[in-house]
CSV table of C-alpha atoms in Angstrom, one decimal:
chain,number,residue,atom,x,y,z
A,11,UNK,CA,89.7,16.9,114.6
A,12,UNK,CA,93.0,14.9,113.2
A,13,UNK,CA,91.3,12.0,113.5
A,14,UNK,CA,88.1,12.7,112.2
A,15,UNK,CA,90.1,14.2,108.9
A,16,UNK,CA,92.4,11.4,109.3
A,17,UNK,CA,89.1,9.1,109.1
A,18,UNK,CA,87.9,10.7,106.1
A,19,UNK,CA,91.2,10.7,104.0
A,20,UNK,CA,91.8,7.1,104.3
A,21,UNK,CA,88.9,5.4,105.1
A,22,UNK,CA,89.6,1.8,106.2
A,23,UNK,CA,86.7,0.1,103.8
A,24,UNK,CA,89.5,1.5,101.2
A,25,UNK,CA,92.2,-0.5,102.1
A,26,UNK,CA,92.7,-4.4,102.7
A,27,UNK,CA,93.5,-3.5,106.1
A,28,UNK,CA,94.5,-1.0,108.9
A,29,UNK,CA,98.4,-1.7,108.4
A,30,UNK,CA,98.1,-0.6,104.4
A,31,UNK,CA,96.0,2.3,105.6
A,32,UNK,CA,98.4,3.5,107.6
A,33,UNK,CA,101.4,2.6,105.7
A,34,UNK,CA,99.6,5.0,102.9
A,35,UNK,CA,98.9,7.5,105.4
A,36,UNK,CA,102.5,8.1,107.2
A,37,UNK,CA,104.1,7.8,103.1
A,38,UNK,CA,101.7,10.7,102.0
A,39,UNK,CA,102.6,12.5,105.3
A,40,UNK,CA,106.1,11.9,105.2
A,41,UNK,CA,107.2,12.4,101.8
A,42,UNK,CA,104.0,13.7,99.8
A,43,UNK,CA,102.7,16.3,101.6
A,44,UNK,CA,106.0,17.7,102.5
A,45,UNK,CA,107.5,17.5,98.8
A,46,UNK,CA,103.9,19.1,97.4
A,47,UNK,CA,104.5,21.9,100.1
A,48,UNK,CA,108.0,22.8,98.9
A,49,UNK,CA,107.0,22.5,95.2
A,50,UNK,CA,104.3,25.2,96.5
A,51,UNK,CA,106.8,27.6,98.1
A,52,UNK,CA,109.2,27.1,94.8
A,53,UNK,CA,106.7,27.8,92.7
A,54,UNK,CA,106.2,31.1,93.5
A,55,UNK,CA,110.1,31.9,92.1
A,56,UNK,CA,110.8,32.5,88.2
A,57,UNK,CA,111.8,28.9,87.4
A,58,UNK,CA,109.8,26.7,86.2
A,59,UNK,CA,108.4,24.2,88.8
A,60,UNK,CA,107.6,20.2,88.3
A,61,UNK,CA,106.2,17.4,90.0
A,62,UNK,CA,107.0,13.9,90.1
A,63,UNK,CA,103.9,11.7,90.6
A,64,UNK,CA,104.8,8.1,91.0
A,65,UNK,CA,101.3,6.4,90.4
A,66,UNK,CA,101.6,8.1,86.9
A,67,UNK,CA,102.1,5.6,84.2
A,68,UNK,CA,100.4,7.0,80.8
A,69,UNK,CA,104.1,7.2,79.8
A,70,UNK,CA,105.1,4.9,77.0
A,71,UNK,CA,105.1,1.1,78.2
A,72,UNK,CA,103.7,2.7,81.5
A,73,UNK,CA,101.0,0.3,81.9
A,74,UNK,CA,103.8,-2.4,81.7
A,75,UNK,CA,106.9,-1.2,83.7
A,76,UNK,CA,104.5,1.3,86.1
A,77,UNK,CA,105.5,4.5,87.4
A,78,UNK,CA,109.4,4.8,86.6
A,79,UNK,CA,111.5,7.9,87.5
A,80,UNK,CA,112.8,9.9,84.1
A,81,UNK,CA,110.3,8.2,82.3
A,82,UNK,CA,109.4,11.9,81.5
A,83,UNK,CA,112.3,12.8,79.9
């Protein structure tokens, strides 16, 4: 079952090879899913609760510096 969803999340036609698949795969596992997961559980609190994406770059001069932390603010 793991690596039949594992096969279908990041399929390797996707990538330009297995080592950028997985590189993909252990980032999401090791920082995304864990940071969405606590944003999920904070959520649930009176605070308002935010969530950095860093592919995002409709920000001002995104398309030209990227995704850039507090480019939000």
């Amino acid at each position: 079952l793991v690596t039949e969803t594992r096969t279908r999340l990041y399929p390797l036609a996707d990538y330009e090879n297995t080592k950028k698949a997985f590189g993909r795969l252990a980032t999401d596992a090791g920082l995304g899913c864990p940071t969405y997961l606590g944003l999920l559980a904070a959520a649930g609190g009176p605070p308002k609760t935010f969530y950095y994406r860093f592919d995002f770059d409709g920000m001002i001069l995104g398309k030209t510096l990227g995704a850039v932390h507090a480019m939000e603010i």
